[in-house]
Amino acid sequence: MSIPIDNVGNMMNSNYMTAVNNKTSSLEETLNSDLSKATDDELMDVCKDFEAYFVEQMFKAMQKMVPESEDEQSASTKQLQDYYKDEMIKSMSESSAENGGLGLAQTLYEQMKRNYNL
């Protein structure tokens, strides 16, 4: 059984959008939950997740400012390129947050510890 390349691009895009929506919902749910009983590691993980999400959105906004190539491409090729660009941005954002990045996670962590008296 073979799957046309156009369908592969559509499936990847659909799966990616579902994953993005799930990640966003999960982050919102975590941030809205009661973190007063969280351990230091759990609190720092939430802060890193937030920083990674913030940096990812910042990279995506910057990417929109880059002019698109005028090369003719099929819709499926463009979808695949967009998918891999988004995956690269996500990976870079997570790596940045894990390695100290902007320092946003550490600042949030310290503020949350003060707010929750941890």
mmCIF file of N, CA and C in Angstrom, residues 28-79:
data_model
loop_
_atom_site.group_PDB
_atom_site.id
_atom_site.type_symbol
_atom_site.label_atom_id
_atom_site.label_comp_id
_atom_site.label_asym_id
_atom_site.label_seq_id
_atom_site.Cartn_x
_atom_site.Cartn_y
_atom_site.Cartn_z
ATOM 1 N N GLU A 28 -0.813 25.367 30.093
ATOM 2 C CA GLU A 28 -1.822 26.217 30.732
ATOM 3 C C GLU A 28 -2.395 25.544 31.972
ATOM 4 N N GLU A 29 -2.682 24.264 31.849
ATOM 5 C CA GLU A 29 -3.248 23.509 32.963
ATOM 6 C C GLU A 29 -2.271 23.474 34.138
ATOM 7 N N THR A 30 -1.004 23.247 33.849
ATOM 8 C CA THR A 30 0.015 23.204 34.905
ATOM 9 C C THR A 30 0.165 24.558 35.575
ATOM 10 N N LEU A 31 0.210 25.614 34.785
ATOM 11 C CA LEU A 31 0.383 26.951 35.351
ATOM 12 C C LEU A 31 -0.835 27.392 36.161
ATOM 13 N N ASN A 32 -2.011 26.892 35.813
ATOM 14 C CA ASN A 32 -3.226 27.242 36.547
ATOM 15 C C ASN A 32 -3.457 26.346 37.763
ATOM 16 N N SER A 33 -2.665 25.305 37.902
ATOM 17 C CA SER A 33 -2.839 24.397 39.036
ATOM 18 C C SER A 33 -2.185 24.989 40.290
ATOM 19 N N ASP A 34 -2.431 24.338 41.409
ATOM 20 C CA ASP A 34 -1.854 24.769 42.683
ATOM 21 C C ASP A 34 -0.431 24.246 42.780
ATOM 22 N N LEU A 35 0.527 25.136 42.620
ATOM 23 C CA LEU A 35 1.935 24.746 42.656
ATOM 24 C C LEU A 35 2.542 24.919 44.044
ATOM 25 N N SER A 36 1.727 25.233 45.032
ATOM 26 C CA SER A 36 2.251 25.480 46.374
ATOM 27 C C SER A 36 2.828 24.221 47.010
ATOM 28 N N LYS A 37 2.438 23.043 46.522
ATOM 29 C CA LYS A 37 2.954 21.791 47.091
ATOM 30 C C LYS A 37 3.981 21.133 46.170
ATOM 31 N N ALA A 38 4.405 21.846 45.141
ATOM 32 C CA ALA A 38 5.368 21.298 44.187
ATOM 33 C C ALA A 38 6.762 21.248 44.797
ATOM 34 N N THR A 39 7.529 20.248 44.387
ATOM 35 C CA THR A 39 8.928 20.165 44.817
ATOM 36 C C THR A 39 9.731 21.190 44.024
ATOM 37 N N ASP A 40 10.955 21.431 44.457
ATOM 38 C CA ASP A 40 11.814 22.379 43.744
ATOM 39 C C ASP A 40 12.019 21.946 42.289
ATOM 40 N N ASP A 41 12.231 20.638 42.085
ATOM 41 C CA ASP A 41 12.448 20.145 40.727
ATOM 42 C C ASP A 41 11.204 20.318 39.860
ATOM 43 N N GLU A 42 10.030 20.039 40.395
ATOM 44 C CA GLU A 42 8.786 20.209 39.642
ATOM 45 C C GLU A 42 8.566 21.673 39.283
ATOM 46 N N LEU A 43 8.838 22.545 40.220
ATOM 47 C CA LEU A 43 8.669 23.974 39.986
ATOM 48 C C LEU A 43 9.632 24.460 38.900
ATOM 49 N N MET A 44 10.881 24.010 38.971
ATOM 50 C CA MET A 44 11.866 24.416 37.967
ATOM 51 C C MET A 44 11.490 23.850 36.596
ATOM 52 N N ASP A 45 10.974 22.626 36.548
ATOM 53 C CA ASP A 45 10.544 22.041 35.270
ATOM 54 C C ASP A 45 9.427 22.862 34.636
ATOM 55 N N VAL A 46 8.478 23.313 35.446
ATOM 56 C CA VAL A 46 7.386 24.144 34.936
ATOM 57 C C VAL A 46 7.948 25.456 34.391
ATOM 58 N N CYS A 47 8.881 26.038 35.101
ATOM 59 C CA CYS A 47 9.487 27.298 34.662
ATOM 60 C C CYS A 47 10.270 27.114 33.360
ATOM 61 N N LYS A 48 10.991 25.999 33.239
ATOM 62 C CA LYS A 48 11.728 25.725 32.001
ATOM 63 C C LYS A 48 10.768 25.480 30.842
ATOM 64 N N ASP A 49 9.680 24.771 31.108
ATOM 65 C CA ASP A 49 8.674 24.541 30.061
ATOM 66 C C ASP A 49 8.100 25.866 29.573
ATOM 67 N N PHE A 50 7.838 26.773 30.518
ATOM 68 C CA PHE A 50 7.300 28.075 30.134
ATOM 69 C C PHE A 50 8.316 28.852 29.306
ATOM 70 N N GLU A 51 9.583 28.855 29.740
ATOM 71 C CA GLU A 51 10.610 29.577 28.987
ATOM 72 C C GLU A 51 10.760 28.990 27.585
ATOM 73 N N ALA A 52 10.749 27.658 27.473
ATOM 74 C CA ALA A 52 10.867 27.020 26.164
ATOM 75 C C ALA A 52 9.701 27.424 25.270
ATOM 76 N N TYR A 53 8.503 27.446 25.816
ATOM 77 C CA TYR A 53 7.321 27.842 25.051
ATOM 78 C C TYR A 53 7.432 29.309 24.617
ATOM 79 N N PHE A 54 7.868 30.164 25.523
ATOM 80 C CA PHE A 54 8.023 31.589 25.228
ATOM 81 C C PHE A 54 9.043 31.805 24.112
ATOM 82 N N VAL A 55 10.194 31.143 24.218
ATOM 83 C CA VAL A 55 11.243 31.289 23.205
ATOM 84 C C VAL A 55 10.768 30.729 21.866
ATOM 85 N N GLU A 56 10.047 29.612 21.910
ATOM 86 C CA GLU A 56 9.505 29.028 20.676
ATOM 87 C C GLU A 56 8.576 30.010 19.969
ATOM 88 N N GLN A 57 7.693 30.644 20.718
ATOM 89 C CA GLN A 57 6.768 31.615 20.119
ATOM 90 C C GLN A 57 7.523 32.826 19.582
ATOM 91 N N MET A 58 8.584 33.224 20.265
ATOM 92 C CA MET A 58 9.395 34.347 19.815
ATOM 93 C C MET A 58 10.100 34.004 18.493
ATOM 94 N N PHE A 59 10.684 32.784 18.412
ATOM 95 C CA PHE A 59 11.327 32.350 17.173
ATOM 96 C C PHE A 59 10.321 32.286 16.019
ATOM 97 N N LYS A 60 9.124 31.790 16.294
ATOM 98 C CA LYS A 60 8.113 31.684 15.241
ATOM 99 C C LYS A 60 7.696 33.060 14.739
ATOM 100 N N ALA A 61 7.597 34.016 15.645
ATOM 101 C CA ALA A 61 7.257 35.378 15.242
ATOM 102 C C ALA A 61 8.379 35.977 14.385
ATOM 103 N N MET A 62 9.628 35.705 14.755
ATOM 104 C CA MET A 62 10.755 36.198 13.960
ATOM 105 C C MET A 62 10.777 35.530 12.592
ATOM 106 N N GLN A 63 10.451 34.227 12.544
ATOM 107 C CA GLN A 63 10.449 33.490 11.282
ATOM 108 C C GLN A 63 9.453 34.088 10.294
ATOM 109 N N LYS A 64 8.333 34.587 10.807
ATOM 110 C CA LYS A 64 7.322 35.181 9.933
ATOM 111 C C LYS A 64 7.829 36.449 9.245
ATOM 112 N N MET A 65 8.856 37.061 9.812
ATOM 113 C CA MET A 65 9.391 38.298 9.248
ATOM 114 C C MET A 65 10.374 38.036 8.110
ATOM 115 N N VAL A 66 10.801 36.772 7.950
ATOM 116 C CA VAL A 66 11.738 36.423 6.884
ATOM 117 C C VAL A 66 10.949 36.246 5.591
ATOM 118 N N PRO A 67 11.357 36.942 4.534
ATOM 119 C CA PRO A 67 10.631 36.811 3.266
ATOM 120 C C PRO A 67 10.680 35.371 2.757
ATOM 121 N N GLU A 68 9.569 34.926 2.177
ATOM 122 C CA GLU A 68 9.487 33.569 1.641
ATOM 123 C C GLU A 68 10.210 33.503 0.305
ATOM 124 N N SER A 69 10.761 32.342 0.023
ATOM 125 C CA SER A 69 11.428 32.103 -1.247
ATOM 126 C C SER A 69 10.405 32.145 -2.378
ATOM 127 N N GLU A 70 10.844 32.614 -3.527
ATOM 128 C CA GLU A 70 9.939 32.669 -4.669
ATOM 129 C C GLU A 70 10.011 31.394 -5.502
ATOM 130 N N ASP A 71 10.783 30.415 -5.052
ATOM 131 C CA ASP A 71 10.863 29.138 -5.751
ATOM 132 C C ASP A 71 9.508 28.455 -5.722
ATOM 133 N N GLU A 72 9.148 27.845 -6.823
ATOM 134 C CA GLU A 72 7.877 27.128 -6.871
ATOM 135 C C GLU A 72 8.045 25.793 -6.163
ATOM 136 N N GLN A 73 7.141 25.502 -5.243
ATOM 137 C CA GLN A 73 7.168 24.255 -4.495
ATOM 138 C C GLN A 73 5.757 23.705 -4.432
ATOM 139 N N SER A 74 5.688 22.399 -4.355
ATOM 140 C CA SER A 74 4.363 21.805 -4.182
ATOM 141 C C SER A 74 3.894 22.064 -2.756
ATOM 142 N N ALA A 75 2.610 21.949 -2.551
ATOM 143 C CA ALA A 75 2.033 22.180 -1.225
ATOM 144 C C ALA A 75 2.609 21.197 -0.212
ATOM 145 N N SER A 76 2.809 19.947 -0.617
ATOM 146 C CA SER A 76 3.330 18.949 0.321
ATOM 147 C C SER A 76 4.776 19.251 0.695
ATOM 148 N N THR A 77 5.575 19.722 -0.257
ATOM 149 C CA THR A 77 6.961 20.087 0.036
ATOM 150 C C THR A 77 7.002 21.246 1.022
ATOM 151 N N LYS A 78 6.148 22.234 0.815
ATOM 152 C CA LYS A 78 6.086 23.379 1.731
ATOM 153 C C LYS A 78 5.659 22.929 3.119
ATOM 154 N N GLN A 79 4.672 22.031 3.190
ATOM 155 C CA GLN A 79 4.225 21.528 4.493
ATOM 156 C C GLN A 79 5.343 20.793 5.209
#
